[in-house]
Tab-separated table of C-alpha atoms and ligand atoms in Angstrom:
chain	number	residue	atom	x	y	z
K	1494	UNK	CA	-13.883	-13.852	16.270
K	1495	UNK	CA	-12.932	-10.330	15.318
K	1496	UNK	CA	-16.575	-9.403	14.958
K	1497	UNK	CA	-17.346	-10.725	18.425
K	1498	UNK	CA	-14.503	-8.744	19.897
K	1499	UNK	CA	-15.536	-5.675	17.999
K	1500	UNK	CA	-19.044	-5.904	19.401
K	1501	UNK	CA	-17.850	-6.629	22.914
K	1502	UNK	CA	-15.637	-3.579	22.953
K	1503	UNK	CA	-17.916	-1.401	20.886
K	1504	UNK	CA	-14.939	-0.596	18.702
K	1505	UNK	CA	-13.722	1.956	21.181
K	1506	UNK	CA	-10.063	2.763	21.194
K	1507	UNK	CA	-10.383	3.917	24.785
K	1508	UNK	CA	-11.343	0.621	26.393
K	1509	UNK	CA	-8.571	0.214	28.891
K	1510	UNK	CA	-8.657	-2.302	31.690
K	1511	UNK	CA	-6.266	-2.006	34.636
K	1512	UNK	CA	-4.048	-4.731	33.172
K	1513	UNK	CA	-3.340	-2.477	30.204
K	1514	UNK	CA	-5.444	-4.671	27.925
K	1515	UNK	CA	-7.006	-2.745	25.072
K	1516	UNK	CA	-10.063	-3.497	23.039
K	1517	UNK	CA	-9.772	-4.022	19.338
K	1518	UNK	CA	-10.189	-0.935	17.198
K	1519	UNK	CA	-13.209	-0.735	14.950
K	1520	UNK	CA	-12.570	-2.010	11.441
K	1521	UNK	CA	-16.157	-1.891	10.229
K	1522	UNK	CA	-15.618	0.415	7.238
K	1523	UNK	CA	-12.354	-1.289	6.326
K	1524	UNK	CA	-14.116	-4.649	6.466
K	1525	UNK	CA	-16.844	-3.372	4.147
K	1526	UNK	CA	-14.304	-2.007	1.686
K	1527	UNK	CA	-12.343	-5.229	1.874
K	1528	UNK	CA	-15.442	-7.276	1.059
K	1529	UNK	CA	-15.865	-5.203	-2.082
K	1530	UNK	CA	-12.190	-5.314	-2.958
K	1531	UNK	CA	-12.289	-9.101	-2.806
K	1532	UNK	CA	-14.713	-9.053	-5.707
K	1533	UNK	CA	-12.304	-6.980	-7.763
K	1534	UNK	CA	-8.798	-8.127	-6.895
K	1535	UNK	CA	-7.203	-11.472	-6.059
K	1536	UNK	CA	-7.064	-11.537	-2.271
K	1537	UNK	CA	-8.736	-8.138	-2.301
K	1538	UNK	CA	-5.428	-6.347	-2.851
K	1539	UNK	CA	-3.020	-5.109	-5.490
K	1540	UNK	CA	0.078	-6.331	-3.659
K	1541	UNK	CA	-0.044	-9.512	-1.557
K	1542	UNK	CA	1.341	-8.426	1.834
K	1543	UNK	CA	-1.422	-5.805	2.135
K	1544	UNK	CA	-3.975	-8.573	2.694
K	1545	UNK	CA	-2.925	-8.924	6.382
K	1546	UNK	CA	-2.576	-12.705	5.927
K	1547	UNK	CA	0.106	-12.982	8.602
K	1548	UNK	CA	-1.497	-10.711	11.204
K	1549	UNK	CA	-4.888	-10.359	12.850
K	1550	UNK	CA	-7.982	-8.964	11.248
K	1551	UNK	CA	-9.133	-7.170	8.171
K	1552	UNK	CA	-6.598	-5.048	6.293
K	1553	UNK	CA	-6.979	-1.388	7.145
K	1554	UNK	CA	-8.096	0.801	4.273
K	1555	UNK	CA	-6.266	4.080	4.497
K	1556	UNK	CA	-8.088	7.343	4.093
K	1557	UNK	CA	-5.230	9.795	4.392
K	1558	UNK	CA	-1.813	10.475	5.835
K	1559	UNK	CA	-0.115	13.529	7.247
K	1560	UNK	CA	3.325	13.770	8.812
K	1561	UNK	CA	3.916	10.551	10.723
K	1562	UNK	CA	0.174	9.862	10.987
K	1563	UNK	CA	-2.221	7.655	9.064
K	1564	UNK	CA	-6.009	7.609	9.305
K	1565	UNK	CA	-8.022	4.606	8.221
K	1566	UNK	CA	-11.546	4.455	6.832
K	1567	UNK	CA	-12.982	4.036	10.345
K	1568	UNK	CA	-11.268	7.188	11.533
K	1569	UNK	CA	-8.611	5.405	13.594
K	1570	UNK	CA	-5.378	7.332	13.830
K	1571	UNK	CA	-1.963	5.673	13.804
K	1572	UNK	CA	1.661	6.656	14.109
K	1573	UNK	CA	2.964	5.030	10.943
K	1574	UNK	CA	6.232	3.097	10.878
K	1575	UNK	CA	5.571	1.434	7.542
K	1576	UNK	CA	5.817	4.701	5.592
K	1577	UNK	CA	4.500	3.111	2.404
K	1578	UNK	CA	7.226	0.449	2.793
K	1579	UNK	CA	10.025	2.985	2.844
K	1580	UNK	CA	9.488	5.754	0.281
K	1581	UNK	CA	8.121	8.328	2.729
K	1582	UNK	CA	11.313	9.357	4.497
K	1583	UNK	CA	9.787	12.814	5.060
K	1584	UNK	CA	6.479	11.419	6.259
K	1585	UNK	CA	3.087	11.733	4.587
K	1586	UNK	CA	1.870	14.652	2.544
K	1587	UNK	CA	4.978	16.759	2.942
K	1588	UNK	CA	4.171	20.388	1.999
K	1589	UNK	CA	7.264	20.822	-0.202
K	1590	UNK	CA	6.482	17.688	-2.194
K	1591	UNK	CA	2.804	18.588	-2.483
K	1592	UNK	CA	3.711	22.040	-3.777
K	1593	UNK	CA	6.174	20.787	-6.384
K	1594	UNK	CA	3.821	18.039	-7.556
K	1595	UNK	CA	0.909	20.453	-7.836
K	1596	UNK	CA	3.000	22.786	-9.983
K	1597	UNK	CA	4.006	19.920	-12.248
K	1598	UNK	CA	0.546	18.511	-12.695
K	1599	UNK	CA	-0.883	21.866	-13.680
K	1600	UNK	CA	1.237	21.521	-16.807
K	1601	UNK	CA	0.020	18.081	-17.787
K	1602	UNK	CA	0.549	14.574	-16.534
K	1603	UNK	CA	2.643	12.868	-19.175
K	1604	UNK	CA	4.232	13.651	-22.523
K	1605	UNK	CA	6.261	10.607	-23.491
K	1606	UNK	CA	8.989	13.070	-24.418
K	1607	UNK	CA	11.941	14.445	-22.445
K	1608	UNK	CA	11.350	17.165	-19.853
K	1609	UNK	CA	13.695	19.400	-17.871
K	1610	UNK	CA	12.463	17.757	-14.671
K	1611	UNK	CA	14.254	14.519	-15.584
K	1612	UNK	CA	17.520	16.460	-15.890
K	1613	UNK	CA	16.856	18.173	-12.596
K	1614	UNK	CA	16.351	14.940	-10.649
K	1615	UNK	CA	19.285	13.223	-12.395
K	1616	UNK	CA	21.578	16.154	-11.644
K	1617	UNK	CA	20.529	16.214	-8.014
K	1618	UNK	CA	21.406	12.531	-7.718
K	1619	UNK	CA	24.545	12.321	-9.842
K	1620	UNK	CA	26.194	15.456	-8.443
K	1621	UNK	CA	26.113	13.911	-4.998
K	1622	UNK	CA	26.832	10.293	-5.812
K	1623	UNK	CA	30.371	9.192	-6.577
K	1624	UNK	CA	29.344	5.642	-7.440
K	1625	UNK	CA	27.422	6.243	-10.662
K	1626	UNK	CA	27.991	8.525	-13.683
K	1627	UNK	CA	24.728	7.995	-15.507
K	1628	UNK	CA	21.331	6.574	-14.730
K	1629	UNK	CA	18.073	5.585	-16.354
K	1630	UNK	CA	14.679	6.251	-14.757
K	1631	UNK	CA	12.026	3.528	-14.725
K	1632	UNK	CA	8.725	3.215	-12.864
K	1633	UNK	CA	9.391	0.679	-10.101
K	1634	UNK	CA	12.091	-1.094	-8.169
K	1635	UNK	CA	11.241	-4.335	-9.950
K	1636	UNK	CA	11.905	-2.731	-13.314
K	1637	UNK	CA	15.140	-1.168	-12.095
K	1638	UNK	CA	16.518	-4.512	-10.935
K	1639	UNK	CA	15.247	-6.417	-13.962
K	1640	UNK	CA	17.010	-3.904	-16.211
K	1641	UNK	CA	20.199	-3.983	-14.148
K	1642	UNK	CA	20.340	-7.765	-14.526
K	1643	UNK	CA	19.829	-7.453	-18.277
K	1644	UNK	CA	22.632	-4.896	-18.449
K	1645	UNK	CA	24.955	-7.183	-16.481
K	1646	UNK	CA	24.170	-10.085	-18.796
K	1647	UNK	CA	24.442	-7.973	-21.923
K	1648	UNK	CA	27.735	-6.464	-20.818
K	1649	UNK	CA	29.448	-9.668	-19.700
K	1650	UNK	CA	27.908	-11.958	-22.281
K	1651	UNK	CA	27.149	-14.379	-19.428
K	1652	UNK	CA	23.779	-15.669	-18.261
K	1653	UNK	CA	24.043	-16.794	-14.655
K	1654	UNK	CA	23.510	-14.593	-11.642
K	1655	UNK	CA	24.071	-15.212	-7.960
K	1656	UNK	CA	21.452	-14.035	-5.510
K	1657	UNK	CA	21.180	-14.573	-1.788
K	1658	UNK	CA	18.563	-16.455	0.117
K	1659	UNK	CA	16.421	-13.926	1.968
K	1660	UNK	CA	17.061	-11.048	-0.441
K	1661	UNK	CA	14.104	-9.657	-2.363
K	1662	UNK	CA	14.654	-7.889	-5.645
K	1663	UNK	CA	11.159	-7.404	-6.982
K	1664	UNK	CA	9.073	-9.886	-8.912
K	1665	UNK	CA	10.855	-10.326	-12.248
K	1666	UNK	CA	11.223	-13.951	-13.368
K	1667	UNK	CA	14.968	-14.341	-12.829
K	1668	UNK	CA	14.677	-13.165	-9.261
K	1669	UNK	CA	11.626	-15.035	-8.028
K	1670	UNK	CA	13.892	-17.864	-7.127
K	1671	UNK	CA	14.601	-19.404	-3.753
K	1672	UNK	CA	17.338	-21.670	-2.537
K	1673	UNK	CA	17.246	-25.282	-3.589
K	1674	UNK	CA	18.595	-27.948	-1.276
K	1675	UNK	CA	22.337	-28.152	-0.805
K	1676	UNK	CA	24.930	-25.440	-0.497
K	1677	UNK	CA	25.330	-24.471	-4.142
K	1678	UNK	CA	22.366	-25.340	-6.271
K	1679	UNK	CA	20.345	-23.961	-9.049
K	1680	UNK	CA	17.470	-22.165	-7.513
K	1681	UNK	CA	13.912	-23.367	-7.451
K	1682	UNK	CA	11.219	-21.003	-8.612
K	1683	UNK	CA	9.405	-19.363	-5.724
K	1684	UNK	CA	6.358	-18.603	-7.832
K	1685	UNK	CA	4.242	-20.624	-10.202
K	1686	UNK	CA	4.678	-19.387	-13.746
K	1687	UNK	CA	8.427	-18.869	-13.638
K	1688	UNK	CA	10.003	-21.198	-16.212
K	1689	UNK	CA	12.489	-23.652	-14.759
K	1690	UNK	CA	14.951	-22.525	-17.410
K	1691	UNK	CA	14.943	-19.045	-15.847
K	1692	UNK	CA	15.490	-20.390	-12.355
K	1693	UNK	CA	18.372	-22.458	-13.709
K	1694	UNK	CA	20.228	-19.251	-14.493
K	1695	UNK	CA	19.906	-18.060	-10.902
K	1696	UNK	CA	22.207	-19.496	-8.264
K	1697	UNK	CA	20.882	-18.984	-4.749
K	1698	UNK	CA	23.266	-19.120	-1.797
K	1699	UNK	CA	23.088	-18.156	1.879
K	1700	UNK	CA	24.218	-14.724	3.038
K	1701	UNK	CA	27.336	-14.273	5.155
K	1702	UNK	CA	28.994	-17.395	3.758
K	1703	UNK	CA	32.196	-16.842	1.791
K	1704	UNK	CA	32.646	-20.534	1.128
K	1705	UNK	CA	29.353	-20.705	-0.747
K	1706	UNK	CA	30.430	-17.827	-2.990
K	1707	UNK	CA	33.792	-19.484	-3.708
K	1708	UNK	CA	32.034	-22.743	-4.501
K	1709	UNK	CA	29.621	-21.050	-6.910
K	1710	UNK	CA	32.427	-19.324	-8.779
K	1711	UNK	CA	34.456	-22.493	-9.120
K	1712	UNK	CA	31.458	-24.567	-10.189
K	1713	UNK	CA	30.326	-22.031	-12.797
K	1714	UNK	CA	33.627	-20.550	-13.904
K	1715	UNK	CA	33.266	-17.892	-16.591
K	1716	UNK	CA	29.475	-18.157	-16.524
K	1717	UNK	CA	28.454	-15.746	-13.784
K	1718	UNK	CA	27.371	-12.312	-14.992
K	1719	UNK	CA	26.796	-10.775	-11.580
K	1720	UNK	CA	26.206	-11.084	-7.895
K	1721	UNK	CA	23.192	-9.143	-6.735
K	1722	UNK	CA	22.681	-8.230	-3.103
K	1723	UNK	CA	20.464	-5.767	-1.261
K	1724	UNK	CA	22.564	-2.879	0.083
K	1725	UNK	CA	21.407	-4.112	3.454
K	1726	UNK	CA	19.033	-7.087	3.182
K	1727	UNK	CA	15.801	-5.693	4.629
K	1728	UNK	CA	12.961	-7.629	3.030
K	1729	UNK	CA	13.185	-10.787	5.096
K	1730	UNK	CA	14.049	-9.445	8.461
K	1731	UNK	CA	17.010	-7.103	8.709
K	1732	UNK	CA	20.062	-9.202	7.851
K	1733	UNK	CA	22.963	-6.830	8.442
K	1734	UNK	CA	26.178	-8.026	6.771
K	1735	UNK	CA	29.762	-7.301	7.839
K	1736	UNK	CA	31.906	-4.750	6.011
K	1737	UNK	CA	34.397	-7.513	5.427
K	1738	UNK	CA	31.843	-9.725	3.683
K	1739	UNK	CA	30.643	-6.953	1.370
K	1740	UNK	CA	34.224	-6.119	0.396
K	1741	UNK	CA	34.840	-9.803	-0.205
K	1742	UNK	CA	31.926	-9.811	-2.681
K	1743	UNK	CA	33.481	-6.810	-4.403
K	1744	UNK	CA	36.862	-8.450	-4.829
K	1745	UNK	CA	35.671	-11.904	-5.839
K	1746	UNK	CA	33.385	-10.490	-8.539
K	1747	UNK	CA	36.262	-8.405	-9.881
K	1748	UNK	CA	38.609	-11.380	-9.926
K	1749	UNK	CA	36.083	-13.379	-11.917
K	1750	UNK	CA	35.089	-10.720	-14.430
K	1751	UNK	CA	31.583	-10.563	-12.918
K	1752	UNK	CA	29.683	-7.468	-11.866
K	1753	UNK	CA	28.485	-6.537	-8.404
K	1754	UNK	CA	24.944	-5.178	-8.355
K	1755	UNK	CA	23.760	-3.342	-5.262
K	1756	UNK	CA	19.995	-3.350	-5.015
K	1757	UNK	CA	19.498	-0.133	-3.073
K	1758	UNK	CA	15.759	0.143	-3.587
K	1759	UNK	CA	15.389	0.389	0.203
K	1760	UNK	CA	18.828	1.597	1.291
K	1761	UNK	CA	19.330	4.221	-1.422
K	1762	UNK	CA	18.755	7.702	0.092
K	1763	UNK	CA	17.881	5.893	3.354
K	1764	UNK	CA	21.208	5.017	4.981
K	1765	UNK	CA	22.503	8.288	3.643
K	1766	UNK	CA	22.183	10.140	0.372
K	1767	UNK	CA	24.636	7.713	-1.235
K	1768	UNK	CA	23.044	4.720	0.403
K	1769	UNK	CA	24.740	1.476	1.338
K	1770	UNK	CA	27.578	1.990	-1.165
K	1771	UNK	CA	28.835	4.873	0.966
K	1772	UNK	CA	27.937	3.110	4.210
K	1773	UNK	CA	30.203	0.190	3.279
K	1774	UNK	CA	32.568	2.362	1.255
K	1775	UNK	CA	32.304	-0.094	-1.620
K	1776	UNK	CA	31.938	0.672	-5.306
K	1777	UNK	CA	29.373	-1.638	-6.939
K	1778	UNK	CA	29.205	-1.828	-10.742
K	1779	UNK	CA	25.478	-1.185	-10.970
K	1780	UNK	CA	23.148	0.316	-8.371
K	1781	UNK	CA	19.374	0.175	-8.410
K	1782	UNK	CA	17.068	2.651	-6.702
K	1783	UNK	CA	13.351	2.867	-5.997
K	1784	UNK	CA	11.074	3.786	-3.103
K	1785	UNK	CA	12.556	7.039	-1.665
K	1786	UNK	CA	13.742	8.256	-5.079
K	1787	UNK	CA	10.158	8.979	-6.172
K	1788	UNK	CA	8.968	10.757	-3.026
K	1789	UNK	CA	5.889	8.505	-2.931
K	1790	UNK	CA	5.362	8.351	-6.695
K	1791	UNK	CA	6.273	5.315	-8.821
K	1792	UNK	CA	9.929	5.852	-9.741
K	1793	UNK	CA	12.871	3.519	-9.951
K	1794	UNK	CA	16.324	3.955	-11.458
K	1795	UNK	CA	19.489	2.078	-12.221
K	1796	UNK	CA	22.873	3.659	-12.584
K	1797	UNK	CA	26.478	2.734	-13.329
K	1798	UNK	CA	29.657	4.097	-14.874
K	1799	UNK	CA	29.311	5.985	-18.161
K	1800	UNK	CA	31.048	3.074	-19.851
K	1801	UNK	CA	28.585	0.481	-18.569
K	1802	UNK	CA	25.572	2.697	-19.230
K	1803	UNK	CA	26.715	3.167	-22.841
K	1804	UNK	CA	25.483	-0.394	-23.398
K	1805	UNK	CA	21.878	0.685	-22.801
K	1806	UNK	CA	19.757	1.496	-25.857
K	1807	UNK	CA	19.740	3.729	-27.815
K	1808	UNK	CA	23.521	4.018	-27.215
K	1809	UNK	CA	24.052	0.290	-26.944
K	1810	UNK	CA	22.513	-3.098	-27.536
K	1811	UNK	CA	20.747	-3.697	-24.208
K	1812	UNK	CA	17.121	-2.757	-24.751
K	1813	UNK	CA	15.064	-1.101	-22.026
K	1814	UNK	CA	12.191	1.383	-22.304
K	1815	UNK	CA	9.094	2.745	-20.561
K	1816	UNK	CA	5.999	4.690	-21.632
K	1817	UNK	CA	5.791	6.528	-18.326
K	1818	UNK	CA	9.526	6.509	-17.484
K	1819	UNK	CA	10.679	9.886	-16.182
K	1820	UNK	CA	7.073	10.956	-15.696
K	1821	UNK	CA	7.100	14.689	-14.906
K	1822	UNK	CA	4.811	14.510	-11.869
K	1823	UNK	CA	6.820	11.653	-10.411
K	1824	UNK	CA	10.082	13.479	-11.136
K	1825	UNK	CA	8.724	16.535	-9.335
K	1826	UNK	CA	7.994	14.476	-6.227
K	1827	UNK	CA	11.478	12.973	-6.342
K	1828	UNK	CA	13.150	16.354	-6.744
K	1829	UNK	CA	11.257	17.861	-3.831
K	1830	UNK	CA	12.018	14.925	-1.563
K	1831	UNK	CA	15.705	14.515	-2.419
K	1832	UNK	CA	16.237	18.268	-2.066
K	1833	UNK	CA	15.114	18.028	1.557
K	1834	UNK	CA	17.463	15.107	2.161
K	1835	UNK	CA	20.402	17.299	1.142
K	1836	UNK	CA	19.711	19.570	4.095
K	1837	UNK	CA	22.565	19.624	6.584
K	1838	UNK	CA	22.367	17.064	9.370
K	1839	UNK	CA	19.330	15.357	7.879
K	1840	UNK	CA	20.597	11.798	8.193
K	1841	UNK	CA	22.442	12.390	11.426
K	1842	UNK	CA	19.232	13.553	13.099
K	1843	UNK	CA	17.071	10.852	11.605
K	1844	UNK	CA	19.464	8.039	12.432
K	1845	UNK	CA	20.071	9.345	15.907
K	1846	UNK	CA	16.412	9.555	16.837
K	1847	UNK	CA	15.829	6.090	15.429
K	1848	UNK	CA	18.699	4.727	17.474
K	1849	UNK	CA	17.387	6.334	20.662
K	1850	UNK	CA	13.887	4.981	20.016
K	1851	UNK	CA	15.159	1.471	19.386
K	1852	UNK	CA	17.608	1.539	22.273
K	1853	UNK	CA	14.948	2.543	24.790
K	1854	UNK	CA	12.734	-0.318	23.637
K	1855	UNK	CA	15.590	-2.797	23.798
K	1856	UNK	CA	16.456	-1.627	27.292
K	1857	UNK	CA	12.864	-2.116	28.408
K	1858	UNK	CA	12.632	-5.572	26.819
K	1859	UNK	CA	15.936	-6.700	28.269
K	1860	UNK	CA	15.014	-5.476	31.748
K	1861	UNK	CA	11.802	-7.474	31.535
K	1862	UNK	CA	13.601	-10.517	30.163
K	1863	UNK	CA	11.494	-10.489	27.030
K	1864	UNK	CA	12.804	-12.616	24.197
K	1865	UNK	CA	13.010	-9.892	21.580
K	1866	UNK	CA	15.815	-8.085	19.771
K	1867	UNK	CA	15.331	-4.912	17.834
K	1868	UNK	CA	17.855	-4.729	15.041
K	1869	UNK	CA	18.659	-1.311	13.646
K	1870	UNK	CA	20.666	0.368	10.948
K	1871	UNK	CA	20.180	4.030	10.028
K	1872	UNK	CA	16.435	4.698	10.248
K	1873	UNK	CA	15.474	1.062	9.604
K	1874	UNK	CA	14.515	-1.261	12.452
K	1875	UNK	CA	13.216	-4.797	12.826
K	1876	UNK	CA	11.598	-6.586	15.752
K	1877	UNK	CA	12.852	-10.158	16.003
K	1878	UNK	CA	11.189	-12.326	18.628
K	1879	UNK	CA	14.284	-14.345	19.314
K	1880	UNK	CA	17.105	-14.651	21.804
K	1881	UNK	CA	19.749	-14.627	19.078
K	1882	UNK	CA	21.844	-11.487	19.292
K	1883	UNK	CA	22.842	-11.638	15.630
K	1884	UNK	CA	20.738	-12.674	12.678
K	1885	UNK	CA	22.642	-12.582	9.415
K	1886	UNK	CA	20.997	-15.197	7.237
K	1887	UNK	CA	17.475	-16.184	6.305
K	1888	UNK	CA	18.131	-19.507	8.021
K	1889	UNK	CA	18.699	-17.732	11.353
K	1890	UNK	CA	15.088	-16.579	11.485
K	1891	UNK	CA	12.793	-18.690	13.615
K	1892	UNK	CA	9.521	-18.961	11.723
K	1893	UNK	CA	7.583	-19.858	14.862
K	1894	UNK	CA	8.503	-16.466	16.297
K	1895	UNK	CA	6.073	-14.886	13.852
K	1896	UNK	CA	3.239	-15.904	16.172
K	1897	UNK	CA	4.581	-13.343	18.644
K	1898	UNK	CA	4.627	-10.702	15.957
K	1899	UNK	CA	1.011	-11.415	15.143
K	1900	UNK	CA	-0.061	-10.552	18.683
K	1901	UNK	CA	2.353	-7.624	18.836
K	1902	UNK	CA	0.942	-6.154	15.618
K	1903	UNK	CA	-2.631	-6.241	16.853
K	1904	UNK	CA	-1.742	-4.792	20.245
K	1905	UNK	CA	0.115	-1.964	18.529
K	1906	UNK	CA	-2.791	-1.185	16.215
K	1907	UNK	CA	-5.038	-1.047	19.263
K	1908	UNK	CA	-2.653	1.521	20.726
K	1909	UNK	CA	-2.423	3.649	17.609
K	1910	UNK	CA	0.809	2.370	16.098
K	1911	UNK	CA	0.974	0.982	12.571
K	1912	UNK	CA	3.712	-1.469	11.586
K	1913	UNK	CA	3.920	-3.447	8.347
K	1914	UNK	CA	1.550	-6.440	8.468
K	1915	UNK	CA	4.268	-9.113	8.562
K	1916	UNK	CA	6.972	-10.026	11.046
K	1917	UNK	CA	9.473	-10.352	8.201
K	1918	UNK	CA	9.096	-6.687	7.298
K	1919	UNK	CA	11.206	-3.891	8.691
K	1920	UNK	CA	9.960	-0.575	10.069
K	1921	UNK	CA	11.026	2.919	9.058
K	1922	UNK	CA	11.327	6.141	10.994
K	1923	UNK	CA	10.727	9.324	9.011
K	1924	UNK	CA	11.784	12.910	9.559
K	1925	UNK	CA	8.160	13.601	10.532
K	1926	UNK	CA	8.340	11.365	13.601
K	1927	UNK	CA	9.048	13.936	16.271
K	1928	UNK	CA	9.913	13.502	19.921
K	1929	UNK	CA	6.339	13.557	21.212
K	1930	UNK	CA	5.139	10.915	18.801
K	1931	UNK	CA	8.147	8.692	19.280
K	1932	UNK	CA	7.569	8.903	23.022
K	1933	UNK	CA	3.935	7.880	22.534
K	1934	UNK	CA	4.918	5.081	20.206
K	1935	UNK	CA	7.481	3.843	22.691
K	1936	UNK	CA	4.855	3.536	25.405
K	1937	UNK	CA	2.572	1.679	23.020
K	1938	UNK	CA	5.426	-0.692	22.222
K	1939	UNK	CA	6.145	-1.292	25.928
K	1940	UNK	CA	2.504	-2.113	26.641
K	1941	UNK	CA	2.242	-4.297	23.563
K	1942	UNK	CA	5.339	-6.253	24.521
K	1943	UNK	CA	3.817	-6.740	27.971
K	1944	UNK	CA	0.766	-8.241	26.281
K	1945	UNK	CA	2.836	-10.441	23.987
K	1946	UNK	CA	4.789	-11.881	26.913
K	1947	UNK	CA	1.995	-11.770	29.479
K	1948	UNK	CA	1.698	-15.548	29.598
K	1949	UNK	CA	5.374	-16.369	29.217
W	1260	PLP	C1	10.746	-2.956	-2.843
W	1260	PLP	C2	11.957	-3.589	-3.412
W	1260	PLP	C3	12.041	-3.959	-4.761
W	1260	PLP	C4	10.877	-3.880	-5.682
W	1260	PLP	O1	10.443	-2.575	-5.877
W	1260	PLP	P1	8.940	-2.320	-6.400
W	1260	PLP	O2	8.886	-0.855	-6.566
W	1260	PLP	O3	8.043	-2.874	-5.370
W	1260	PLP	O4	8.825	-3.051	-7.695
W	1260	PLP	C5	13.252	-4.426	-5.226
W	1260	PLP	N1	14.310	-4.549	-4.420
W	1260	PLP	C6	14.281	-4.205	-3.122
W	1260	PLP	C7	15.494	-4.316	-2.286
W	1260	PLP	C8	13.084	-3.739	-2.566
W	1260	PLP	O5	13.036	-3.444	-1.271
């Protein structure tokens, strides 16, 4: 089907009929690379969502990025709103990051011993973050969260954790758990290979439901080590929670001697330098970071009070380690990126331009009576093909609406705009998205929405 279309349109990006219909971009080179990749990797990829299973066509193989632009192997250019799933808040190939990384790598790639760069990044973070006193660097968000959970269990001497349906916390065993049936249940594993005994320690409840939290605490009194929640749930749509609900989680955990873990792998350094903790003005016990913290390199971190962190080895009995933890090249990228974020007005500008972008699209969609809402917080946005004005739980998402996203995604690619290849994923605006490009992207979105709703 794709091949036929490709031939019919000759792969030209410029095919443009009066109706605004665009031909499909050429994916010949990407398709070739994907064929090869399928011989090497399960599904042809090293992380599942990259396989384009929920959208049209072959996954695009990326050749390079610069600013807000991406180029694929066929030479197609895109304005990128995926931004490597969030880390690239300054856009691709930022000169300051490139410079700092180059300097670091001239001195060697890894030592497995402390370096001054680790201090530099830690100081930059801790000096400007009133929620944590100490932190530990790891190499991914998954590791950060896995370690935070271990710390919570080690500290409280309890095994059970509460997580919310629709929140993603990486792929460690305890957290690959989805809701079972009923309001308060033990979770069911959401992946083969996760022992049932692990899932039994994870209680999964719906977001935005105080009753469910009360019920869990009364059913498992004295057994719950922690509640973990994404700063703003942004891995299964954008499920923005009320201030009141977040503060409720803070007080109920305190009352029950449990910890509150904020998974800020997306929201950390995104909603503001101090992330969702500052946004909600709430003080979690442990905070995890990832994505932005490494400036595009593999870095994660978890942090807490000095007292809590004293339980981590070698100071305390909770073991956690990493051969490449605090890697100097990765630290350099993080330092360069976070330094830019400290610039005055950085977040105000970024959030404002995101809001204006989203608002213009919403206005257009509403005027045309299109059934789509664009949810937005800070520089994060999410297209929901729904008529619901508020979506706060995983259960609020209409799975059939993903068919709209599928068409939308292809139409956008054909117009030079790259969004994450799944309707459950959010988009990100970076500092590199300037007025001209956002204007172009907006037009592409208008036309693509027209195509999506053409037959409605
Ligand atoms: C991406 C993400 C993770 C996992 O991070 P990886 O670096 O992919 O392991 C964990 N939690 C949240 C909230 C995330 O968005």
